[in-house]
Short mmCIF file of C-alpha atoms in Angstrom, two decimals:
data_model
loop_
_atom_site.label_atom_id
_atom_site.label_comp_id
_atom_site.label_asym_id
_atom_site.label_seq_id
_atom_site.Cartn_x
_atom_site.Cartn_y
_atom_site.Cartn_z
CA UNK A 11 20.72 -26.68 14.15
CA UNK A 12 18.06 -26.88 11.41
CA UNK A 13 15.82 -24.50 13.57
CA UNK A 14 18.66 -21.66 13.65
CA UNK A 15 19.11 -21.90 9.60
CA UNK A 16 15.39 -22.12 9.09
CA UNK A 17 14.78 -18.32 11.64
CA UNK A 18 17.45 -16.91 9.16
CA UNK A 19 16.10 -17.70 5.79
CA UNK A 20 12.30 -17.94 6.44
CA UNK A 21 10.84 -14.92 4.64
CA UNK A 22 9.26 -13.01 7.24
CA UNK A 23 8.98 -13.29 10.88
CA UNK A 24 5.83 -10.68 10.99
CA UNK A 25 3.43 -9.57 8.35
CA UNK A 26 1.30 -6.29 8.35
CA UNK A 27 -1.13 -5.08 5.59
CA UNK A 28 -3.92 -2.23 5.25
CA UNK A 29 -5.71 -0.31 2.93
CA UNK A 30 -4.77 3.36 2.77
CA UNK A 31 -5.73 6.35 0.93
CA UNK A 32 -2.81 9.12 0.10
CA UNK A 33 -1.86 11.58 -1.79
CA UNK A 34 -0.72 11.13 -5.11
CA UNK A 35 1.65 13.27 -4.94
CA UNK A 36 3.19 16.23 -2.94
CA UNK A 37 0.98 19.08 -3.73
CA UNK A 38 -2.05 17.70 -5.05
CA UNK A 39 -5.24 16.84 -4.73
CA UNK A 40 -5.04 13.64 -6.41
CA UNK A 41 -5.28 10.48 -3.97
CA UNK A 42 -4.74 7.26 -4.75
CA UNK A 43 -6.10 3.84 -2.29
CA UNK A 44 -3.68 1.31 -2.11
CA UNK A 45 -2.68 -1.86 -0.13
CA UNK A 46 0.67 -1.55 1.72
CA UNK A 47 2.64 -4.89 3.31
CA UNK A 48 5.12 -4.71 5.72
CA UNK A 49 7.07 -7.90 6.18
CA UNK A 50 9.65 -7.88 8.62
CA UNK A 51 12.23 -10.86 8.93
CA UNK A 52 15.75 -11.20 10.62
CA UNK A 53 18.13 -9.90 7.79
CA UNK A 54 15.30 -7.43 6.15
CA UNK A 55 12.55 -5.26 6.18
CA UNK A 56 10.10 -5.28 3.26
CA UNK A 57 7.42 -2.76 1.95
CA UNK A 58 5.02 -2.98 -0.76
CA UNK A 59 2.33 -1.08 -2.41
CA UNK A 60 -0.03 -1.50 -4.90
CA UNK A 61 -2.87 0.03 -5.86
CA UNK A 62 -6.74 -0.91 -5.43
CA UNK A 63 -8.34 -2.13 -8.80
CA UNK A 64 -10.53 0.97 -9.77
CA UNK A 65 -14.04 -0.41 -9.31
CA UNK A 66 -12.98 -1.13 -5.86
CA UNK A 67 -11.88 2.55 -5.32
CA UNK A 68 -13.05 5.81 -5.03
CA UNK A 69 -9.64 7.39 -5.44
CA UNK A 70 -9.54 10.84 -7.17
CA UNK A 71 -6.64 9.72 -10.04
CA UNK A 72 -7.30 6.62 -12.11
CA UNK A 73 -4.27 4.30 -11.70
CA UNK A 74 -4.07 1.34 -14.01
CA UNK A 75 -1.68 -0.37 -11.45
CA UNK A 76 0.53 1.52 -9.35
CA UNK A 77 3.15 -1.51 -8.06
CA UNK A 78 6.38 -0.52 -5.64
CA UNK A 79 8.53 -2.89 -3.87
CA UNK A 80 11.37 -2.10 -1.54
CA UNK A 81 13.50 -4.23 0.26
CA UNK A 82 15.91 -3.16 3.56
CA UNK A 83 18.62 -5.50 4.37
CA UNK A 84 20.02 -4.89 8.16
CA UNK A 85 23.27 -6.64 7.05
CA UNK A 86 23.95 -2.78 5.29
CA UNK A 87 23.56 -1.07 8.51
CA UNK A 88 26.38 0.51 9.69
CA UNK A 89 26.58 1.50 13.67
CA UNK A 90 27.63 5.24 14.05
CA UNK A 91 29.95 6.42 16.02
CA UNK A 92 29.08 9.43 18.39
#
């Protein structure tokens, strides 16, 4: 029983990161290189992205720290009906 509360409340079942380099923002030149993290678990899906320090990037637009954190629960989604 231990195992099934454990798969439930463990933070993440699979973990994904990689360096990207984007656009600022729509309609720009600007780019930024960041880190993002996907976590995925069995109640959420989580995505994060912060910014490269600058003397590891060559990024057009000098971001002191660019953080963002957003979390997905699947308990919120609702089946449609068709």
């Amino acid at each position: 029983m231990w195992f099934f509360s454990v798969s439930l409340y463990h933070p993440c079942w699979h973990r994904a990161e990689t360096p990207i380099s984007s656009a600022y923002k729509s309609f720009s030149n600007a780019k930024i290189d960041a880190h993002i993290l996907v976590r995925v678990g069995l109640q959420y899906l989580n995505i994060s992205l912060s910014t490269i320090s600058p003397h590891e990037s060559s990024a057009v637009i000098d971001t002191d720290q660019l953080l963002y954190n957003e979390r997905f629960s699947f308990s919120e989604v609702v089946k449609g009906t068709t």
